[in-house]
mmCIF file of C-alpha atoms in Angstrom:
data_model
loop_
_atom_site.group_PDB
_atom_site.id
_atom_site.type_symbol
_atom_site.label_atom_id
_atom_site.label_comp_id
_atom_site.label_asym_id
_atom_site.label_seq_id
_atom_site.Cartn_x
_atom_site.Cartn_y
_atom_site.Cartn_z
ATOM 1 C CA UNK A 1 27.042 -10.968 -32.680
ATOM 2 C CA UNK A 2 24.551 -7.982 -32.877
ATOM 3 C CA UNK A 3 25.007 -5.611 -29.809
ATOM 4 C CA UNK A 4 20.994 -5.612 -28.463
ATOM 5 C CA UNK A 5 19.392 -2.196 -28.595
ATOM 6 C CA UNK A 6 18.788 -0.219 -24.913
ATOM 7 C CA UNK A 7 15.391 -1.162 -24.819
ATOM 8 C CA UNK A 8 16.094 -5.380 -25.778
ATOM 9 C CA UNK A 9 18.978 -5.311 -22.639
ATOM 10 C CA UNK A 10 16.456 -3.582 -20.619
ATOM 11 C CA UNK A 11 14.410 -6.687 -21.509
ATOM 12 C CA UNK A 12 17.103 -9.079 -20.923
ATOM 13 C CA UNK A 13 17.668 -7.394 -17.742
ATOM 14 C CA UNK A 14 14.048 -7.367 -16.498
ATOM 15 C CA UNK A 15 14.267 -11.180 -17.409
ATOM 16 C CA UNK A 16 16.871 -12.138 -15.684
ATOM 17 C CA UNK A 17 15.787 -9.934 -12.567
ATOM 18 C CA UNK A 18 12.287 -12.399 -12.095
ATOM 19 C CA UNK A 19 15.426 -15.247 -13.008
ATOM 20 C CA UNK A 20 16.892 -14.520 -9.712
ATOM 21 C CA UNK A 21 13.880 -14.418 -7.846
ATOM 22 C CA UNK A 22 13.250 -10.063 -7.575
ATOM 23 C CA UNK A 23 9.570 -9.454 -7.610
ATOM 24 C CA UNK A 24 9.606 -5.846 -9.013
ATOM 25 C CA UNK A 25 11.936 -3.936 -11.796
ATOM 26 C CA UNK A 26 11.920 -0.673 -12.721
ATOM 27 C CA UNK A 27 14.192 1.900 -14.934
ATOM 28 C CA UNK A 28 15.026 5.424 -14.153
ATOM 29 C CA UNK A 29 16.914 7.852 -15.390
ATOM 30 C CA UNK A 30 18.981 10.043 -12.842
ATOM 31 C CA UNK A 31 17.821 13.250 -13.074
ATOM 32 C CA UNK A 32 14.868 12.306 -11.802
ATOM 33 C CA UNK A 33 13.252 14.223 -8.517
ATOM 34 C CA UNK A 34 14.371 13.556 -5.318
ATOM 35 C CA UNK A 35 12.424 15.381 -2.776
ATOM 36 C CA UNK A 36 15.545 17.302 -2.314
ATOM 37 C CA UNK A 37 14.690 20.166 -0.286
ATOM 38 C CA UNK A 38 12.631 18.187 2.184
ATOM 39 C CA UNK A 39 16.099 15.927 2.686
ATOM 40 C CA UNK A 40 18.216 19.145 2.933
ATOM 41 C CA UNK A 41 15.700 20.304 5.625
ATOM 42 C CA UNK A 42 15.421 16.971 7.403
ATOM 43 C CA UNK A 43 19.225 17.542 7.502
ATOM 44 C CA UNK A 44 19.271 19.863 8.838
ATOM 45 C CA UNK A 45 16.559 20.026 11.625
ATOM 46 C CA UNK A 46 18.815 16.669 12.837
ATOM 47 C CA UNK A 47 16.037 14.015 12.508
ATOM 48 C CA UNK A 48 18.491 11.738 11.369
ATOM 49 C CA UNK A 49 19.529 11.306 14.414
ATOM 50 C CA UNK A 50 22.970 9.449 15.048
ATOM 51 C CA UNK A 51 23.066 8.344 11.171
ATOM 52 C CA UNK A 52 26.024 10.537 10.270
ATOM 53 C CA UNK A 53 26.844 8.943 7.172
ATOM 54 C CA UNK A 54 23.524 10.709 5.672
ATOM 55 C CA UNK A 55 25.686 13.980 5.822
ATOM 56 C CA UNK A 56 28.336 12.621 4.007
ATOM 57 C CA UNK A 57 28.220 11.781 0.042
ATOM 58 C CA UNK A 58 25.337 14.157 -0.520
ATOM 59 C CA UNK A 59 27.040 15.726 -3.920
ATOM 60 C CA UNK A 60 26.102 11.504 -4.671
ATOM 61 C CA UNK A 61 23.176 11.388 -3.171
ATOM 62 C CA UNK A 62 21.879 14.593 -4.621
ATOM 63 C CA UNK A 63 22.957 13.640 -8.130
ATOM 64 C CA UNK A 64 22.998 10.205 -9.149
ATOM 65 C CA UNK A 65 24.580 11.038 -12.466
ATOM 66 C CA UNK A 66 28.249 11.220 -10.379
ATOM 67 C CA UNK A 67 27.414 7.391 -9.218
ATOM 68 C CA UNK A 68 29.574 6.817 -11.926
ATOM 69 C CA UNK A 69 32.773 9.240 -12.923
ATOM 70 C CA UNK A 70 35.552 9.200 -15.424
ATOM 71 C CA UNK A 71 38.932 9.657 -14.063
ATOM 72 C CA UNK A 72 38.408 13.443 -14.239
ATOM 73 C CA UNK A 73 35.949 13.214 -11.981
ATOM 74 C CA UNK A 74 32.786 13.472 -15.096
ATOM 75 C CA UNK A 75 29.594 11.826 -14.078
ATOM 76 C CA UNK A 76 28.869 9.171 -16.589
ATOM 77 C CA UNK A 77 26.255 7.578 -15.011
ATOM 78 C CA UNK A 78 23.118 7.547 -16.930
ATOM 79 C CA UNK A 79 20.303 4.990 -15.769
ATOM 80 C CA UNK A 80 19.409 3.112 -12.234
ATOM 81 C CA UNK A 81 18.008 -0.079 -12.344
ATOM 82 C CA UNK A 82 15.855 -0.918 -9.545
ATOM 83 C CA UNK A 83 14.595 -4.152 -8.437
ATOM 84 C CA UNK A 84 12.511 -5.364 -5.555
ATOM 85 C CA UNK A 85 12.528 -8.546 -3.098
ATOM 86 C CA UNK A 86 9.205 -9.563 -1.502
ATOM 87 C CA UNK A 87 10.245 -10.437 1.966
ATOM 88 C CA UNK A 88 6.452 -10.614 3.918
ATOM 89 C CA UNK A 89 6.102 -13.803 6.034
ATOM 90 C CA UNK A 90 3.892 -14.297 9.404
ATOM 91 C CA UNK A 91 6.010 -13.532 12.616
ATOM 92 C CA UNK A 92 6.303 -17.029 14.548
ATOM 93 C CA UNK A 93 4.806 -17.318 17.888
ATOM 94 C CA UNK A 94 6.990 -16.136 20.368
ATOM 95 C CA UNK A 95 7.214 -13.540 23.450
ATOM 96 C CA UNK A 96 9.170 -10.567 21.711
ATOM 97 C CA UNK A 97 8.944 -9.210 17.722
ATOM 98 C CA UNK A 98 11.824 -8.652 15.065
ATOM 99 C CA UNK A 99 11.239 -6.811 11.888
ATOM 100 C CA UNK A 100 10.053 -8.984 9.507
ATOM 101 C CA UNK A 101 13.106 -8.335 7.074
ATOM 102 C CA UNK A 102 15.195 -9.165 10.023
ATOM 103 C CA UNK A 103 13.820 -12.666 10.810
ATOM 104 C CA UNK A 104 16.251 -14.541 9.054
ATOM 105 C CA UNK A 105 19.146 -14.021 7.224
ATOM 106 C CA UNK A 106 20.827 -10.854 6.390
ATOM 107 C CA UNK A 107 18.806 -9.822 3.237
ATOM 108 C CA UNK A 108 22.190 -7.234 1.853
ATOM 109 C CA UNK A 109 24.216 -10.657 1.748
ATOM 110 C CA UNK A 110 21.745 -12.212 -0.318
ATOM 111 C CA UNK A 111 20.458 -9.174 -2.243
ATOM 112 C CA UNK A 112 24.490 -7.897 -3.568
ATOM 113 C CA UNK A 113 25.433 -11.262 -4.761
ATOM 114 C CA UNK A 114 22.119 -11.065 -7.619
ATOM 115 C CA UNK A 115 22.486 -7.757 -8.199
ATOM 116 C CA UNK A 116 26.287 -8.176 -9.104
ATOM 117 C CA UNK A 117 24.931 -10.498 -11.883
ATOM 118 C CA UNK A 118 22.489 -7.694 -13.581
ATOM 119 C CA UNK A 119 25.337 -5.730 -13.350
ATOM 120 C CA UNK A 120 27.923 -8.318 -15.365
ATOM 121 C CA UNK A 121 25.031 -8.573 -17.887
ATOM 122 C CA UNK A 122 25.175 -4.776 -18.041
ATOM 123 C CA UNK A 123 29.530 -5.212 -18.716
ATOM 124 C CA UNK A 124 29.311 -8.011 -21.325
ATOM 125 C CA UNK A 125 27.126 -5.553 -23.305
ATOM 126 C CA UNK A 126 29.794 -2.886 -23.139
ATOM 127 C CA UNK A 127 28.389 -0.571 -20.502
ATOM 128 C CA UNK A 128 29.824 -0.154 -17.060
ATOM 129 C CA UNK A 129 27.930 -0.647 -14.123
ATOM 130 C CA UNK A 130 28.080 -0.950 -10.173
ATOM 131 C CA UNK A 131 25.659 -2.340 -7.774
ATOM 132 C CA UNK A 132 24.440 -1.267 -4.030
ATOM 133 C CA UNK A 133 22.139 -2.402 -1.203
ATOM 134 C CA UNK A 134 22.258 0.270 1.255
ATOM 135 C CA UNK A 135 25.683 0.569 0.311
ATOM 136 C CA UNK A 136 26.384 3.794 -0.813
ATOM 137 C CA UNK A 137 24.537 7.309 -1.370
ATOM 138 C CA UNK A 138 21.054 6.386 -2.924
ATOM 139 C CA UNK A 139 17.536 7.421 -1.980
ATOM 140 C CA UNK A 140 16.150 4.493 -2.730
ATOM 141 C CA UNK A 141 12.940 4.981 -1.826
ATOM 142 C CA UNK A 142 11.799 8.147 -4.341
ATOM 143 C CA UNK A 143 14.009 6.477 -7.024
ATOM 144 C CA UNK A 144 12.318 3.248 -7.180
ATOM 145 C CA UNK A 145 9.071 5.507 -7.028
ATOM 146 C CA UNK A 146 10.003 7.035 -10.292
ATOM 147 C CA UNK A 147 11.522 3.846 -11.565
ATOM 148 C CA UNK A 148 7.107 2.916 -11.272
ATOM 149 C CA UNK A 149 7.813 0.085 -8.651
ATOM 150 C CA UNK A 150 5.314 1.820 -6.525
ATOM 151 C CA UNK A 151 4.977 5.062 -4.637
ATOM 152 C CA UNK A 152 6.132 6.740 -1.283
ATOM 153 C CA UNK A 153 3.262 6.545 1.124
ATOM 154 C CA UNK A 154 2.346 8.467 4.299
ATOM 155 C CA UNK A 155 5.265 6.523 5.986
ATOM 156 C CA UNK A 156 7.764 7.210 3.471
ATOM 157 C CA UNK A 157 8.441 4.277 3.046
ATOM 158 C CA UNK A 158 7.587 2.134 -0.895
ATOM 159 C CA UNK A 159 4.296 0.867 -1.268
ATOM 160 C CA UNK A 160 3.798 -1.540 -4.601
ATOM 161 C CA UNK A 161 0.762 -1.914 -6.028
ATOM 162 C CA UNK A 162 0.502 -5.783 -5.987
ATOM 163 C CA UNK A 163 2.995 -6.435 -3.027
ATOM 164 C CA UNK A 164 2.181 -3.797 -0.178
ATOM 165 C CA UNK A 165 4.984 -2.531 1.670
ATOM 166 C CA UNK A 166 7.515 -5.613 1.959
ATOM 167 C CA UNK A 167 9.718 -4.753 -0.724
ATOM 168 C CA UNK A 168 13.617 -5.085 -0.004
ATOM 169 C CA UNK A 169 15.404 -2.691 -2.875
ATOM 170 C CA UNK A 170 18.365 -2.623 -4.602
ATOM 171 C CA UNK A 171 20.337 -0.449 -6.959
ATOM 172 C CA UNK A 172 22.360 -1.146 -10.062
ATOM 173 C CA UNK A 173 23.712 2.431 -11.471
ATOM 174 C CA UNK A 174 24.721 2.399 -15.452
ATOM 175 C CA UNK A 175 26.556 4.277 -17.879
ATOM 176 C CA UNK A 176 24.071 2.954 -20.291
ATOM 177 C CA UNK A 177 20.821 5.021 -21.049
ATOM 178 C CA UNK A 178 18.052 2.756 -20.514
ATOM 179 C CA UNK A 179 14.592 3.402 -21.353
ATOM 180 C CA UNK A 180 13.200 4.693 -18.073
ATOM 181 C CA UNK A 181 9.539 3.368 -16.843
ATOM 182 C CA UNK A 182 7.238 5.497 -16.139
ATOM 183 C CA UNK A 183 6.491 6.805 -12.463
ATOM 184 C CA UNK A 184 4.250 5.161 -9.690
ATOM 185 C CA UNK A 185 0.912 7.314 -8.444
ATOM 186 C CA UNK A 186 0.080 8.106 -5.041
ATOM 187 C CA UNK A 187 -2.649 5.845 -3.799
ATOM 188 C CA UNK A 188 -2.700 6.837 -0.278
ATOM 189 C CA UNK A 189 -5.502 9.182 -0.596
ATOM 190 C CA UNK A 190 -7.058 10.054 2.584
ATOM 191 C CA UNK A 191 -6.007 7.432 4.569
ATOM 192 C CA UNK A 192 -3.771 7.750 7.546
ATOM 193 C CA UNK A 193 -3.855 4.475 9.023
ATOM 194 C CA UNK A 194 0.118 4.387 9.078
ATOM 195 C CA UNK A 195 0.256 7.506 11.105
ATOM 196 C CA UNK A 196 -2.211 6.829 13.781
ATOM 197 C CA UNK A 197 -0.614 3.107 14.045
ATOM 198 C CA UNK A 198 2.526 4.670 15.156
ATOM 199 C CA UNK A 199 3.513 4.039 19.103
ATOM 200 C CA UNK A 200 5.789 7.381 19.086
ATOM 201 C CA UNK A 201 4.030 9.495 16.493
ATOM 202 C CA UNK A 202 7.372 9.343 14.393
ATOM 203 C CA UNK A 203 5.258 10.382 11.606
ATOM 204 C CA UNK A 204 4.912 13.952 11.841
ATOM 205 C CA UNK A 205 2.879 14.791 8.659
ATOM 206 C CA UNK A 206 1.862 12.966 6.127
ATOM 207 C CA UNK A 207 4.998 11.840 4.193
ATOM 208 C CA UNK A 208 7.774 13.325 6.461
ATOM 209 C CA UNK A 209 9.414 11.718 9.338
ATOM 210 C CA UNK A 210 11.272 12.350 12.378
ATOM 211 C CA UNK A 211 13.705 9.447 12.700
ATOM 212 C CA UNK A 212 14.346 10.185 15.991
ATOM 213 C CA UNK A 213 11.227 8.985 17.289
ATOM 214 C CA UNK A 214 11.214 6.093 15.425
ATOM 215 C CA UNK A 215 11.237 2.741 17.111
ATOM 216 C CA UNK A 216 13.403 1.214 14.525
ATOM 217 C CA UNK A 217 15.440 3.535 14.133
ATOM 218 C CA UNK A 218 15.886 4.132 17.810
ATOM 219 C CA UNK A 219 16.249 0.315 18.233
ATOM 220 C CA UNK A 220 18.634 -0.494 15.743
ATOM 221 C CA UNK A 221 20.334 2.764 14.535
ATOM 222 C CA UNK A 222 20.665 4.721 18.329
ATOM 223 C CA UNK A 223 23.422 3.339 20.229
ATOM 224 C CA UNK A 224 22.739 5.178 23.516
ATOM 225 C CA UNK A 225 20.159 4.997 25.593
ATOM 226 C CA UNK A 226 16.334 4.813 24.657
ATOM 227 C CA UNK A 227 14.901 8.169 25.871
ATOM 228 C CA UNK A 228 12.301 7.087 28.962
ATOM 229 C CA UNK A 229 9.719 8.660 27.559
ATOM 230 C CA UNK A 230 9.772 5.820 24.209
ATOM 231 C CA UNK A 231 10.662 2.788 26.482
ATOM 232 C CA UNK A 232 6.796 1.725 27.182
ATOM 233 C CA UNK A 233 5.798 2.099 23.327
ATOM 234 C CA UNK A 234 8.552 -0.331 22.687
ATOM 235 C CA UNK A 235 6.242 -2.988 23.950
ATOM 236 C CA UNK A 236 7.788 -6.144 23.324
ATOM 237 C CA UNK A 237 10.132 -5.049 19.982
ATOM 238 C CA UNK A 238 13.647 -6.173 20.432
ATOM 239 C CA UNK A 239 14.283 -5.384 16.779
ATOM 240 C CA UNK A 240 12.609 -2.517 14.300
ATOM 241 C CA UNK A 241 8.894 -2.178 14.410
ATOM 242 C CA UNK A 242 6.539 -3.152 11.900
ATOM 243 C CA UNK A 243 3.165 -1.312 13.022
ATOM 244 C CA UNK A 244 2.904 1.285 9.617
ATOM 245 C CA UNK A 245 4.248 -1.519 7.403
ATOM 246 C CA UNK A 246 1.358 -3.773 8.689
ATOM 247 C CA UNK A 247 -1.341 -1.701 8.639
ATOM 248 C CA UNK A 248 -1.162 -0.594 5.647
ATOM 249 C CA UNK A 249 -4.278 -1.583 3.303
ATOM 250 C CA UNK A 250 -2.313 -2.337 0.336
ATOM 251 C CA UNK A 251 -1.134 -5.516 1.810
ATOM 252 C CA UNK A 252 -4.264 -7.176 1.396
ATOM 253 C CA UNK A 253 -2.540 -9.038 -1.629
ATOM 254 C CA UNK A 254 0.626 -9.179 -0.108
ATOM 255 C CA UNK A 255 2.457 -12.652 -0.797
ATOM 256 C CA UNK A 256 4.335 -15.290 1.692
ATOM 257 C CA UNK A 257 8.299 -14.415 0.278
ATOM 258 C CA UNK A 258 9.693 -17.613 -1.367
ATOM 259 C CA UNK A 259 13.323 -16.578 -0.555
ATOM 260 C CA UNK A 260 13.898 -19.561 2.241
ATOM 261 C CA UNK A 261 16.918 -17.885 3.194
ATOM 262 C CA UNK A 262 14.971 -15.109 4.693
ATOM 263 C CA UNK A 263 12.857 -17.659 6.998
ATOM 264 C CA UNK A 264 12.504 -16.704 10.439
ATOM 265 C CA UNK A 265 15.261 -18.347 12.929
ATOM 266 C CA UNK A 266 14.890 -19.510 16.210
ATOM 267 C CA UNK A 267 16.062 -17.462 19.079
ATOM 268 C CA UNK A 268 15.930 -18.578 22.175
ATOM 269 C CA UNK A 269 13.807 -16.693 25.503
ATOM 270 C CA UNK A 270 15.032 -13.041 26.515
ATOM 271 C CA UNK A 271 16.182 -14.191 29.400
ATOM 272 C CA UNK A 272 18.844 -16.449 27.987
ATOM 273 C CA UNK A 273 19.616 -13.291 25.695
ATOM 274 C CA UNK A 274 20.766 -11.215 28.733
ATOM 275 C CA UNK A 275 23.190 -13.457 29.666
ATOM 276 C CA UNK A 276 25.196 -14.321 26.629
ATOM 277 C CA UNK A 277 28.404 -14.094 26.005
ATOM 278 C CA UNK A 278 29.776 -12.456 23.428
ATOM 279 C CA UNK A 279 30.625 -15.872 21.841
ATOM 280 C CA UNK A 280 27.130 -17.030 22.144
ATOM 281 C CA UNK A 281 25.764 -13.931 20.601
ATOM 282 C CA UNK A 282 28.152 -14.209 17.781
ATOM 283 C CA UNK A 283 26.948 -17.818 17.030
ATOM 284 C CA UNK A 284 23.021 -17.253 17.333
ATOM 285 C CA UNK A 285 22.896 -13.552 14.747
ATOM 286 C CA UNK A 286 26.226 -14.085 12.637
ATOM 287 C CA UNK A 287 24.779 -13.877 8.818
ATOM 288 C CA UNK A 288 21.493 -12.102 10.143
ATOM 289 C CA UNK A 289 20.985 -8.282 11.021
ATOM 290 C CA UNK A 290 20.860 -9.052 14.329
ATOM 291 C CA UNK A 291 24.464 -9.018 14.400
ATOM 292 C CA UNK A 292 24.511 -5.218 13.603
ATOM 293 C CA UNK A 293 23.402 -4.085 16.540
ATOM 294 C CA UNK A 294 26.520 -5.736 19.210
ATOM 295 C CA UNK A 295 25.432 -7.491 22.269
ATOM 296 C CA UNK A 296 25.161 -4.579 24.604
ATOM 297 C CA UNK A 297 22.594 -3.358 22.378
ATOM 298 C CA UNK A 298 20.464 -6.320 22.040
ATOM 299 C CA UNK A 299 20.771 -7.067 25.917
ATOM 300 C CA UNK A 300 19.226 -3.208 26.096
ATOM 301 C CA UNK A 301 16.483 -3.712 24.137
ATOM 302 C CA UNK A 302 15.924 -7.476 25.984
ATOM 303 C CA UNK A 303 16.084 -5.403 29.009
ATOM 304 C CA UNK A 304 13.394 -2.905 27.948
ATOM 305 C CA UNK A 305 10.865 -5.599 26.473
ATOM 306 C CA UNK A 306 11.116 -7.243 29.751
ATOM 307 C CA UNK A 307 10.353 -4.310 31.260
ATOM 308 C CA UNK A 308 7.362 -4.308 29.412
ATOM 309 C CA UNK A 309 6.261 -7.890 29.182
ATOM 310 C CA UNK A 310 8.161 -9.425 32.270
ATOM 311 C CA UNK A 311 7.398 -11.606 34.851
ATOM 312 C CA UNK A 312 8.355 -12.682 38.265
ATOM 313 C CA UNK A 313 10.747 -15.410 36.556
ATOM 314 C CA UNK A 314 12.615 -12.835 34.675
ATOM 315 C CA UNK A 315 13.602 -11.009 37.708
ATOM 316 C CA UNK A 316 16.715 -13.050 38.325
ATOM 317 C CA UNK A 317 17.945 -12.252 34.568
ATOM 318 C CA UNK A 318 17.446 -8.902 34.534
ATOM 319 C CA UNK A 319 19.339 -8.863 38.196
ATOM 320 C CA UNK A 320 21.622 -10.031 36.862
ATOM 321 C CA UNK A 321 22.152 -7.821 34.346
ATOM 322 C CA UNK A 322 21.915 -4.986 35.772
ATOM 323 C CA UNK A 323 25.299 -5.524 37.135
ATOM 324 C CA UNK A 324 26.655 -5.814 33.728
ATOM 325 C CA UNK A 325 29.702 -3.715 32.529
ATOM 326 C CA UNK A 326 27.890 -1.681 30.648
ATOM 327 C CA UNK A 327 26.517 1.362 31.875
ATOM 328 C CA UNK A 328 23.858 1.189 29.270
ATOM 329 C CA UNK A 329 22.242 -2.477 29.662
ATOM 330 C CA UNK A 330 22.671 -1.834 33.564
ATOM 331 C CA UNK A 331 20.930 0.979 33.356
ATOM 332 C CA UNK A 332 18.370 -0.561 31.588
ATOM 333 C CA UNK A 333 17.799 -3.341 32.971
ATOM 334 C CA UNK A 334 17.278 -1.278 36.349
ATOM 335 C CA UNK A 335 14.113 0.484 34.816
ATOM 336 C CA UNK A 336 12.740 -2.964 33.311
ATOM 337 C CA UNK A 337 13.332 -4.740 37.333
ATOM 338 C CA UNK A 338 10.807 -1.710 38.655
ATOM 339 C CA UNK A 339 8.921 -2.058 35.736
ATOM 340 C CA UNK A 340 8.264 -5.519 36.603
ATOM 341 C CA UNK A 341 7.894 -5.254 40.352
ATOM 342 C CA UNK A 342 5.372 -2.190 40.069
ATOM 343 C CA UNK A 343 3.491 -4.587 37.396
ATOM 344 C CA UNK A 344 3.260 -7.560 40.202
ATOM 345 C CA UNK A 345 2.562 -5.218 42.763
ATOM 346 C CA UNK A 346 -0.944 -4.750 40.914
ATOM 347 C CA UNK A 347 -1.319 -8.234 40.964
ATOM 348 C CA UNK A 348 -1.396 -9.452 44.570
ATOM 349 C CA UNK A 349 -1.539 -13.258 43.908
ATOM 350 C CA UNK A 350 1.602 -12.978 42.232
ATOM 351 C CA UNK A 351 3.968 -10.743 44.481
ATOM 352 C CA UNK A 352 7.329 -11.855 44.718
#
């Protein structure tokens, strides 16, 4: 059998990417650019915020070449395949907002198991290969830039030319030296409509941002409390926020995903959230990224959308829970109860 050239596997890979359902594939090599003295910086300055693991690996990170090492520690890698999975949908109707990645299953669950296959094809042909979703120390976002899939907007986050912004991505890292695509351009021009959607003004100049103001990061990532000053702009987000992903104008052609495991799920009022159990949380978010944040965390961010949104007949909940165990959802829940009272004491008809 005839060993197919670089450039025919980089075919057969491609093919067998839009095989298992990725909407975008791209090839680059690692030495490509990674905005690495703005990352150093960002470091630095702390706008990570609690996401230690971004200070660890960066010899990785840095240089994607050492992906891959020989015994002795020599980087072999050579080439990063990267490959996209449309996840848009409409949000369902309901009183609070998740992330639209986050609506239904957990996407690295389904993303791993496909990218493991690109990576066998990769082995049978005699080259060694490893895949990652968010699994190890990879900027995705610049390398699937260079890899043409699109370009970094204002946001930072990928923006694809025919997609928009809802693009999941994944990684698989190769001793083989693939012919690399060529980069994406910047479209953003003068448009700045992902800064000025932002409720905390996370984006601090064009392409740079300050995770700690982030509402998904401070959501999700933060396992403390949510600084007072952010708790109104949550509005009614009990997971991530969306706002410079949807406003972006290059999802005017975005496309409905056709990954059903990624459908939204049903969750059940706020109220009901506040008093689970831990049993009962562990049954409604197992398999989604829900699950990721722990109960205490959810019921905090239930407790702060409540705040925000709340009515008279949420009062008893979020009594309720401010008794709780943890210092962190009482707390909470405390600010959403005068939230809601001061709220209905503009609103005479409905005092309680």
């Amino acid at each position: 059998m005839v060993k197919p050239s670089p450039l025919q596997l980089k075919e057969l890979l491609r093919e067998e990417s839009t095989r298992l359902g990725f909407a975008a594939f791209g090839v680059v090599a690692v030495e490509a650019p990674l905005r690495q003295k703005y990352y150093e910086q960002w470091l630095a300055e702390g706008q990570h915020g609690d996401m230690t693991w971004l200070e660890r690996n960066n010899d990785r990170r840095l240089a994607p070449q050492k992906l891959l090492s020989s015994e002795a520690g020599e980087p072999l890698a050579r080439s990063l395949v990267v490959v996209g999975l449309n996840y848009f949908q409409p949000e369902p109707a309901r009183r609070y907002r998740i992330a639209k990645y986050a609506l239904g299953r957990d996407y690295h669950n389904v993303m791993i198991k496909r990218l493991r296959r690109l990576a066998a094809l990769v082995r049978e042909n005699g080259s060694e290969a490893r895949a990652y979703v968010d699994t190890g120390p990879i900027l995705e976002k610049p390398l699937s830039a260079m890899a043409g899939l699109g370009w970094q907007g204002k946001n930072t986050l990928l923006i694809h030319p025919k997609l928009g912004t809802w693009l999941l991505l994944g990684v698989v890292v190769t001793t083989l030296e693939l012919p690399p695509d060529k980069a994406g351009n910047d479209h953003c021009g003068s448009c700045t409509a992902c800064m000025d959607a932002c409720p905390t003004k996370a984006i601090t100049a064009p392409y740079q941002l300050d995770a700690r103001r982030c509402l998904a990061y401070l959501l999700i990532e933060h396992h403390g409390p949510i600084p007072e000053e952010f708790r109104v702009a949550v509005g009614n987000r009990l997971f991530g926020c969306d706002d410079c992903l949807d406003v972006c104008p290059w999802n005017r052609w975005a496309q409905a995903t056709r990954e059903t495991v990624l459908a939204a799920r049903e969750y059940p009022e706020l109220r009901e959230m506040l008093a689970w159990t831990e049993d009962e949380y562990r049954t409604h978010t197992q398999g989604t990224p829900l699950a990721r944040l722990k109960l205490p965390r959810l019921k905090r961010n239930a407790a702060i959308v409540l705040g925000n949104i709340g009515a008279a007949e949420d009062l008893p909940a979020l009594t309720l829970a401010a008794t709780d165990a943890d210092a962190v959802v009482a707390e909470h829940a405390e600010w959403a109860i005068k939230q809601v009272r001061s709220r209905l004491a503009r609103e005479p008809a409905n005092q309680v």
